[in-house]
């Protein structure tokens, strides 16, 4: 999946700084940020094929 989105200018400035000064790629930053966001909201993990299998409580 290709992700294309717009961010606030302040967020873009911080992202650009991080990429330039800490040798991160935008892809890595977005991936880590999304993983942390999903964990915070208890989104179940996907398997290697990209499928989410709901766990019964």
mmCIF file with all atom_site columns, N, CA and C in Angstrom:
data_model
loop_
_atom_site.group_PDB
_atom_site.id
_atom_site.type_symbol
_atom_site.label_atom_id
_atom_site.label_alt_id
_atom_site.label_comp_id
_atom_site.label_asym_id
_atom_site.label_entity_id
_atom_site.label_seq_id
_atom_site.pdbx_PDB_ins_code
_atom_site.Cartn_x
_atom_site.Cartn_y
_atom_site.Cartn_z
_atom_site.occupancy
_atom_site.B_iso_or_equiv
_atom_site.pdbx_formal_charge
_atom_site.auth_seq_id
_atom_site.auth_comp_id
_atom_site.auth_asym_id
_atom_site.auth_atom_id
_atom_site.pdbx_PDB_model_num
ATOM 1   N N  . UNK A 1 1  ? 0.846   -1.179  0.000  1.00 0.00 ? 1  UNK A N  1
ATOM 2   C CA . UNK A 1 1  ? 0.000   0.000   0.000  1.00 0.00 ? 1  UNK A CA 1
ATOM 3   C C  . UNK A 1 1  ? 0.886   1.234   0.000  1.00 0.00 ? 1  UNK A C  1
ATOM 4   N N  . UNK A 1 2  ? 0.550   2.141   -0.844 1.00 0.00 ? 2  UNK A N  1
ATOM 5   C CA . UNK A 1 2  ? 1.264   3.417   -0.855 1.00 0.00 ? 2  UNK A CA 1
ATOM 6   C C  . UNK A 1 2  ? 0.447   4.416   -0.062 1.00 0.00 ? 2  UNK A C  1
ATOM 7   N N  . UNK A 1 3  ? 1.092   5.136   0.827  1.00 0.00 ? 3  UNK A N  1
ATOM 8   C CA . UNK A 1 3  ? 0.426   6.118   1.670  1.00 0.00 ? 3  UNK A CA 1
ATOM 9   C C  . UNK A 1 3  ? 0.850   7.502   1.211  1.00 0.00 ? 3  UNK A C  1
ATOM 10  N N  . UNK A 1 4  ? -0.127  8.324   0.921  1.00 0.00 ? 4  UNK A N  1
ATOM 11  C CA . UNK A 1 4  ? 0.155   9.692   0.497  1.00 0.00 ? 4  UNK A CA 1
ATOM 12  C C  . UNK A 1 4  ? -0.745  10.597  1.317  1.00 0.00 ? 4  UNK A C  1
ATOM 13  N N  . UNK A 1 5  ? -0.146  11.459  2.110  1.00 0.00 ? 5  UNK A N  1
ATOM 14  C CA . UNK A 1 5  ? -0.945  12.313  2.980  1.00 0.00 ? 5  UNK A CA 1
ATOM 15  C C  . UNK A 1 5  ? -0.271  13.665  3.159  1.00 0.00 ? 5  UNK A C  1
ATOM 16  N N  . UNK A 1 6  ? -1.011  14.605  3.658  1.00 0.00 ? 6  UNK A N  1
ATOM 17  C CA . UNK A 1 6  ? -0.484  15.931  3.958  1.00 0.00 ? 6  UNK A CA 1
ATOM 18  C C  . UNK A 1 6  ? -0.388  16.071  5.476  1.00 0.00 ? 6  UNK A C  1
ATOM 19  N N  . UNK A 1 7  ? 0.593   16.833  5.912  1.00 0.00 ? 7  UNK A N  1
ATOM 20  C CA . UNK A 1 7  ? 0.756   17.102  7.340  1.00 0.00 ? 7  UNK A CA 1
ATOM 21  C C  . UNK A 1 7  ? 0.868   18.604  7.541  1.00 0.00 ? 7  UNK A C  1
ATOM 22  N N  . UNK A 1 8  ? 0.671   19.022  8.773  1.00 0.00 ? 8  UNK A N  1
ATOM 23  C CA . UNK A 1 8  ? 0.831   20.430  9.102  1.00 0.00 ? 8  UNK A CA 1
ATOM 24  C C  . UNK A 1 8  ? 2.269   20.867  8.844  1.00 0.00 ? 8  UNK A C  1
ATOM 25  N N  . UNK A 1 9  ? 2.460   22.122  8.551  1.00 0.00 ? 9  UNK A N  1
ATOM 26  C CA . UNK A 1 9  ? 3.804   22.650  8.289  1.00 0.00 ? 9  UNK A CA 1
ATOM 27  C C  . UNK A 1 9  ? 4.733   22.402  9.473  1.00 0.00 ? 9  UNK A C  1
ATOM 28  N N  . UNK A 1 10 ? 4.213   22.529  10.669 1.00 0.00 ? 10 UNK A N  1
ATOM 29  C CA . UNK A 1 10 ? 5.043   22.304  11.860 1.00 0.00 ? 10 UNK A CA 1
ATOM 30  C C  . UNK A 1 10 ? 5.468   20.839  11.964 1.00 0.00 ? 10 UNK A C  1
ATOM 31  N N  . UNK A 1 11 ? 4.591   19.936  11.598 1.00 0.00 ? 11 UNK A N  1
ATOM 32  C CA . UNK A 1 11 ? 4.926   18.506  11.606 1.00 0.00 ? 11 UNK A CA 1
ATOM 33  C C  . UNK A 1 11 ? 5.936   18.201  10.512 1.00 0.00 ? 11 UNK A C  1
ATOM 34  N N  . UNK A 1 12 ? 5.749   18.796  9.356  1.00 0.00 ? 12 UNK A N  1
ATOM 35  C CA . UNK A 1 12 ? 6.695   18.589  8.257  1.00 0.00 ? 12 UNK A CA 1
ATOM 36  C C  . UNK A 1 12 ? 8.092   19.085  8.630  1.00 0.00 ? 12 UNK A C  1
ATOM 37  N N  . UNK A 1 13 ? 8.159   20.231  9.292  1.00 0.00 ? 13 UNK A N  1
ATOM 38  C CA . UNK A 1 13 ? 9.457   20.776  9.703  1.00 0.00 ? 13 UNK A CA 1
ATOM 39  C C  . UNK A 1 13 ? 10.157  19.832  10.666 1.00 0.00 ? 13 UNK A C  1
ATOM 40  N N  . UNK A 1 14 ? 9.417   19.270  11.602 1.00 0.00 ? 14 UNK A N  1
ATOM 41  C CA . UNK A 1 14 ? 10.007  18.348  12.567 1.00 0.00 ? 14 UNK A CA 1
ATOM 42  C C  . UNK A 1 14 ? 10.435  17.049  11.896 1.00 0.00 ? 14 UNK A C  1
ATOM 43  N N  . UNK A 1 15 ? 9.629   16.564  10.975 1.00 0.00 ? 15 UNK A N  1
ATOM 44  C CA . UNK A 1 15 ? 9.964   15.355  10.234 1.00 0.00 ? 15 UNK A CA 1
ATOM 45  C C  . UNK A 1 15 ? 11.217  15.568  9.389  1.00 0.00 ? 15 UNK A C  1
ATOM 46  N N  . UNK A 1 16 ? 11.276  16.688  8.708  1.00 0.00 ? 16 UNK A N  1
ATOM 47  C CA . UNK A 1 16 ? 12.445  17.007  7.888  1.00 0.00 ? 16 UNK A CA 1
ATOM 48  C C  . UNK A 1 16 ? 13.698  17.091  8.750  1.00 0.00 ? 16 UNK A C  1
ATOM 49  N N  . UNK A 1 17 ? 13.591  17.715  9.915  1.00 0.00 ? 17 UNK A N  1
ATOM 50  C CA . UNK A 1 17 ? 14.729  17.812  10.829 1.00 0.00 ? 17 UNK A CA 1
ATOM 51  C C  . UNK A 1 17 ? 15.190  16.422  11.250 1.00 0.00 ? 17 UNK A C  1
ATOM 52  N N  . UNK A 1 18 ? 14.245  15.560  11.631 1.00 0.00 ? 18 UNK A N  1
ATOM 53  C CA . UNK A 1 18 ? 14.577  14.212  12.080 1.00 0.00 ? 18 UNK A CA 1
ATOM 54  C C  . UNK A 1 18 ? 15.271  13.415  10.978 1.00 0.00 ? 18 UNK A C  1
ATOM 55  N N  . UNK A 1 19 ? 14.740  13.478  9.777  1.00 0.00 ? 19 UNK A N  1
ATOM 56  C CA . UNK A 1 19 ? 15.334  12.763  8.642  1.00 0.00 ? 19 UNK A CA 1
ATOM 57  C C  . UNK A 1 19 ? 16.753  13.267  8.376  1.00 0.00 ? 19 UNK A C  1
ATOM 58  N N  . UNK A 1 20 ? 16.926  14.577  8.401  1.00 0.00 ? 20 UNK A N  1
ATOM 59  C CA . UNK A 1 20 ? 18.228  15.178  8.091  1.00 0.00 ? 20 UNK A CA 1
ATOM 60  C C  . UNK A 1 20 ? 19.259  14.954  9.195  1.00 0.00 ? 20 UNK A C  1
ATOM 61  N N  . UNK A 1 21 ? 18.857  15.116  10.437 1.00 0.00 ? 21 UNK A N  1
ATOM 62  C CA . UNK A 1 21 ? 19.802  15.120  11.548 1.00 0.00 ? 21 UNK A CA 1
ATOM 63  C C  . UNK A 1 21 ? 19.988  13.780  12.255 1.00 0.00 ? 21 UNK A C  1
ATOM 64  N N  . UNK A 1 22 ? 19.112  12.850  12.025 1.00 0.00 ? 22 UNK A N  1
ATOM 65  C CA . UNK A 1 22 ? 19.208  11.559  12.717 1.00 0.00 ? 22 UNK A CA 1
ATOM 66  C C  . UNK A 1 22 ? 19.258  10.378  11.746 1.00 0.00 ? 22 UNK A C  1
ATOM 67  N N  . UNK A 1 23 ? 19.378  10.675  10.454 1.00 0.00 ? 23 UNK A N  1
ATOM 68  C CA . UNK A 1 23 ? 19.505  9.641   9.434  1.00 0.00 ? 23 UNK A CA 1
ATOM 69  C C  . UNK A 1 23 ? 18.362  8.627   9.422  1.00 0.00 ? 23 UNK A C  1
ATOM 70  N N  . UNK A 1 24 ? 17.157  9.085   9.689  1.00 0.00 ? 24 UNK A N  1
ATOM 71  C CA . UNK A 1 24 ? 15.969  8.262   9.535  1.00 0.00 ? 24 UNK A CA 1
ATOM 72  C C  . UNK A 1 24 ? 15.408  8.501   8.142  1.00 0.00 ? 24 UNK A C  1
ATOM 73  N N  . UNK A 1 25 ? 14.644  7.543   7.640  1.00 0.00 ? 25 UNK A N  1
ATOM 74  C CA . UNK A 1 25 ? 13.908  7.783   6.404  1.00 0.00 ? 25 UNK A CA 1
ATOM 75  C C  . UNK A 1 25 ? 12.470  8.129   6.778  1.00 0.00 ? 25 UNK A C  1
ATOM 76  N N  . UNK A 1 26 ? 11.793  8.826   5.900  1.00 0.00 ? 26 UNK A N  1
ATOM 77  C CA . UNK A 1 26 ? 10.388  9.157   6.148  1.00 0.00 ? 26 UNK A CA 1
ATOM 78  C C  . UNK A 1 26 ? 9.588   7.875   6.336  1.00 0.00 ? 26 UNK A C  1
ATOM 79  N N  . UNK A 1 27 ? 9.870   6.864   5.537  1.00 0.00 ? 27 UNK A N  1
ATOM 80  C CA . UNK A 1 27 ? 9.151   5.589   5.646  1.00 0.00 ? 27 UNK A CA 1
ATOM 81  C C  . UNK A 1 27 ? 9.315   4.987   7.035  1.00 0.00 ? 27 UNK A C  1
ATOM 82  N N  . UNK A 1 28 ? 10.546  4.991   7.573  1.00 0.00 ? 28 UNK A N  1
ATOM 83  C CA . UNK A 1 28 ? 10.772  4.435   8.905  1.00 0.00 ? 28 UNK A CA 1
ATOM 84  C C  . UNK A 1 28 ? 10.032  5.218   9.979  1.00 0.00 ? 28 UNK A C  1
ATOM 85  N N  . UNK A 1 29 ? 10.064  6.533   9.884  1.00 0.00 ? 29 UNK A N  1
ATOM 86  C CA . UNK A 1 29 ? 9.382   7.372   10.876 1.00 0.00 ? 29 UNK A CA 1
ATOM 87  C C  . UNK A 1 29 ? 7.882   7.111   10.851 1.00 0.00 ? 29 UNK A C  1
ATOM 88  N N  . UNK A 1 30 ? 7.308   7.074   9.665  1.00 0.00 ? 30 UNK A N  1
ATOM 89  C CA . UNK A 1 30 ? 5.866   6.846   9.535  1.00 0.00 ? 30 UNK A CA 1
ATOM 90  C C  . UNK A 1 30 ? 5.506   5.461   10.058 1.00 0.00 ? 30 UNK A C  1
ATOM 91  N N  . UNK A 1 31 ? 6.302   4.452   9.723  1.00 0.00 ? 31 UNK A N  1
ATOM 92  C CA . UNK A 1 31 ? 6.015   3.099   10.179 1.00 0.00 ? 31 UNK A CA 1
ATOM 93  C C  . UNK A 1 31 ? 6.036   2.996   11.698 1.00 0.00 ? 31 UNK A C  1
ATOM 94  N N  . UNK A 1 32 ? 7.076   3.547   12.324 1.00 0.00 ? 32 UNK A N  1
ATOM 95  C CA . UNK A 1 32 ? 7.170   3.501   13.784 1.00 0.00 ? 32 UNK A CA 1
ATOM 96  C C  . UNK A 1 32 ? 6.019   4.273   14.427 1.00 0.00 ? 32 UNK A C  1
ATOM 97  N N  . UNK A 1 33 ? 5.719   5.450   13.893 1.00 0.00 ? 33 UNK A N  1
ATOM 98  C CA . UNK A 1 33 ? 4.641   6.270   14.449 1.00 0.00 ? 33 UNK A CA 1
ATOM 99  C C  . UNK A 1 33 ? 3.296   5.551   14.341 1.00 0.00 ? 33 UNK A C  1
ATOM 100 N N  . UNK A 1 34 ? 3.035   4.940   13.194 1.00 0.00 ? 34 UNK A N  1
ATOM 101 C CA . UNK A 1 34 ? 1.765   4.216   13.032 1.00 0.00 ? 34 UNK A CA 1
ATOM 102 C C  . UNK A 1 34 ? 1.699   2.997   13.941 1.00 0.00 ? 34 UNK A C  1
ATOM 103 N N  . UNK A 1 35 ? 2.804   2.267   14.083 1.00 0.00 ? 35 UNK A N  1
ATOM 104 C CA . UNK A 1 35 ? 2.806   1.103   14.982 1.00 0.00 ? 35 UNK A CA 1
ATOM 105 C C  . UNK A 1 35 ? 2.483   1.523   16.418 1.00 0.00 ? 35 UNK A C  1
ATOM 106 N N  . UNK A 1 36 ? 3.081   2.609   16.864 1.00 0.00 ? 36 UNK A N  1
ATOM 107 C CA . UNK A 1 36 ? 2.806   3.100   18.219 1.00 0.00 ? 36 UNK A CA 1
ATOM 108 C C  . UNK A 1 36 ? 1.360   3.565   18.359 1.00 0.00 ? 36 UNK A C  1
ATOM 109 N N  . UNK A 1 37 ? 0.834   4.215   17.340 1.00 0.00 ? 37 UNK A N  1
ATOM 110 C CA . UNK A 1 37 ? -0.562  4.663   17.344 1.00 0.00 ? 37 UNK A CA 1
ATOM 111 C C  . UNK A 1 37 ? -1.506  3.451   17.408 1.00 0.00 ? 37 UNK A C  1
ATOM 112 N N  . UNK A 1 38 ? -1.244  2.447   16.571 1.00 0.00 ? 38 UNK A N  1
ATOM 113 C CA . UNK A 1 38 ? -2.086  1.247   16.574 1.00 0.00 ? 38 UNK A CA 1
ATOM 114 C C  . UNK A 1 38 ? -2.035  0.541   17.921 1.00 0.00 ? 38 UNK A C  1
ATOM 115 N N  . UNK A 1 39 ? -0.858  0.443   18.510 1.00 0.00 ? 39 UNK A N  1
ATOM 116 C CA . UNK A 1 39 ? -0.733  -0.191  19.825 1.00 0.00 ? 39 UNK A CA 1
ATOM 117 C C  . UNK A 1 39 ? -1.528  0.571   20.875 1.00 0.00 ? 39 UNK A C  1
ATOM 118 N N  . UNK A 1 40 ? -1.466  1.887   20.832 1.00 0.00 ? 40 UNK A N  1
ATOM 119 C CA . UNK A 1 40 ? -2.185  2.711   21.805 1.00 0.00 ? 40 UNK A CA 1
ATOM 120 C C  . UNK A 1 40 ? -3.692  2.456   21.752 1.00 0.00 ? 40 UNK A C  1
ATOM 121 N N  . UNK A 1 41 ? -4.210  2.189   20.556 1.00 0.00 ? 41 UNK A N  1
ATOM 122 C CA . UNK A 1 41 ? -5.643  1.978   20.386 1.00 0.00 ? 41 UNK A CA 1
ATOM 123 C C  . UNK A 1 41 ? -6.015  0.507   20.209 1.00 0.00 ? 41 UNK A C  1
ATOM 124 N N  . UNK A 1 42 ? -5.105  -0.371  20.622 1.00 0.00 ? 42 UNK A N  1
ATOM 125 C CA . UNK A 1 42 ? -5.338  -1.816  20.653 1.00 0.00 ? 42 UNK A CA 1
ATOM 126 C C  . UNK A 1 42 ? -5.797  -2.394  19.318 1.00 0.00 ? 42 UNK A C  1
ATOM 127 N N  . UNK A 1 43 ? -5.211  -1.909  18.232 1.00 0.00 ? 43 UNK A N  1
ATOM 128 C CA . UNK A 1 43 ? -5.484  -2.486  16.919 1.00 0.00 ? 43 UNK A CA 1
ATOM 129 C C  . UNK A 1 43 ? -4.706  -3.794  16.844 1.00 0.00 ? 43 UNK A C  1
ATOM 130 N N  . UNK A 1 44 ? -5.391  -4.913  16.532 1.00 0.00 ? 44 UNK A N  1
ATOM 131 C CA . UNK A 1 44 ? -4.678  -6.192  16.521 1.00 0.00 ? 44 UNK A CA 1
ATOM 132 C C  . UNK A 1 44 ? -3.580  -6.221  15.457 1.00 0.00 ? 44 UNK A C  1
ATOM 133 N N  . UNK A 1 45 ? -2.516  -6.969  15.717 1.00 0.00 ? 45 UNK A N  1
ATOM 134 C CA . UNK A 1 45 ? -1.434  -7.060  14.727 1.00 0.00 ? 45 UNK A CA 1
ATOM 135 C C  . UNK A 1 45 ? -1.869  -7.856  13.500 1.00 0.00 ? 45 UNK A C  1
ATOM 136 N N  . UNK A 1 46 ? -1.187  -7.614  12.398 1.00 0.00 ? 46 UNK A N  1
ATOM 137 C CA . UNK A 1 46 ? -1.449  -8.357  11.163 1.00 0.00 ? 46 UNK A CA 1
ATOM 138 C C  . UNK A 1 46 ? -0.387  -9.447  11.012 1.00 0.00 ? 46 UNK A C  1
ATOM 139 N N  . UNK A 1 47 ? -0.754  -10.522 10.310 1.00 0.00 ? 47 UNK A N  1
ATOM 140 C CA . UNK A 1 47 ? 0.223   -11.575 10.044 1.00 0.00 ? 47 UNK A CA 1
ATOM 141 C C  . UNK A 1 47 ? 1.116   -11.150 8.880  1.00 0.00 ? 47 UNK A C  1
ATOM 142 N N  . UNK A 1 48 ? 2.024   -12.009 8.463  1.00 0.00 ? 48 UNK A N  1
ATOM 143 C CA . UNK A 1 48 ? 2.975   -11.669 7.406  1.00 0.00 ? 48 UNK A CA 1
ATOM 144 C C  . UNK A 1 48 ? 2.306   -11.418 6.061  1.00 0.00 ? 48 UNK A C  1
ATOM 145 N N  . UNK A 1 49 ? 1.077   -11.926 5.901  1.00 0.00 ? 49 UNK A N  1
ATOM 146 C CA . UNK A 1 49 ? 0.329   -11.700 4.661  1.00 0.00 ? 49 UNK A CA 1
ATOM 147 C C  . UNK A 1 49 ? -0.564  -10.458 4.735  1.00 0.00 ? 49 UNK A C  1
ATOM 148 N N  . UNK A 1 50 ? -0.496  -9.732  5.856  1.00 0.00 ? 50 UNK A N  1
ATOM 149 C CA . UNK A 1 50 ? -1.268  -8.507  6.000  1.00 0.00 ? 50 UNK A CA 1
ATOM 150 C C  . UNK A 1 50 ? -2.695  -8.723  6.462  1.00 0.00 ? 50 UNK A C  1
ATOM 151 N N  . UNK A 1 51 ? -2.985  -9.892  6.993  1.00 0.00 ? 51 UNK A N  1
ATOM 152 C CA . UNK A 1 51 ? -4.353  -10.186 7.476  1.00 0.00 ? 51 UNK A CA 1
ATOM 153 C C  . UNK A 1 51 ? -4.408  -10.011 8.981  1.00 0.00 ? 51 UNK A C  1
ATOM 154 N N  . UNK A 1 52 ? -5.524  -9.463  9.426  1.00 0.00 ? 52 UNK A N  1
ATOM 155 C CA . UNK A 1 52 ? -5.767  -9.341  10.864 1.00 0.00 ? 52 UNK A CA 1
ATOM 156 C C  . UNK A 1 52 ? -6.756  -10.428 11.253 1.00 0.00 ? 52 UNK A C  1
ATOM 157 N N  . UNK A 1 53 ? -6.343  -11.240 12.196 1.00 0.00 ? 53 UNK A N  1
ATOM 158 C CA . UNK A 1 53 ? -7.216  -12.293 12.713 1.00 0.00 ? 53 UNK A CA 1
ATOM 159 C C  . UNK A 1 53 ? -7.653  -11.845 14.091 1.00 0.00 ? 53 UNK A C  1
ATOM 160 N N  . UNK A 1 54 ? -8.943  -11.582 14.214 1.00 0.00 ? 54 UNK A N  1
ATOM 161 C CA . UNK A 1 54 ? -9.479  -11.129 15.503 1.00 0.00 ? 54 UNK A CA 1
ATOM 162 C C  . UNK A 1 54 ? -9.369  -12.238 16.532 1.00 0.00 ? 54 UNK A C  1
ATOM 163 N N  . UNK A 1 55 ? -8.867  -11.893 17.708 1.00 0.00 ? 55 UNK A N  1
ATOM 164 C CA . UNK A 1 55 ? -8.783  -12.832 18.818 1.00 0.00 ? 55 UNK A CA 1
ATOM 165 C C  . UNK A 1 55 ? -10.064 -12.737 19.630 1.00 0.00 ? 55 UNK A C  1
ATOM 166 N N  . UNK A 1 56 ? -10.614 -13.880 19.999 1.00 0.00 ? 56 UNK A N  1
ATOM 167 C CA . UNK A 1 56 ? -11.813 -13.860 20.837 1.00 0.00 ? 56 UNK A CA 1
ATOM 168 C C  . UNK A 1 56 ? -11.402 -13.640 22.284 1.00 0.00 ? 56 UNK A C  1
ATOM 169 N N  . UNK A 1 57 ? -12.192 -12.831 22.984 1.00 0.00 ? 57 UNK A N  1
ATOM 170 C CA . UNK A 1 57 ? -11.882 -12.525 24.387 1.00 0.00 ? 57 UNK A CA 1
ATOM 171 C C  . UNK A 1 57 ? -12.301 -13.633 25.302 1.00 0.00 ? 57 UNK A C  1
#
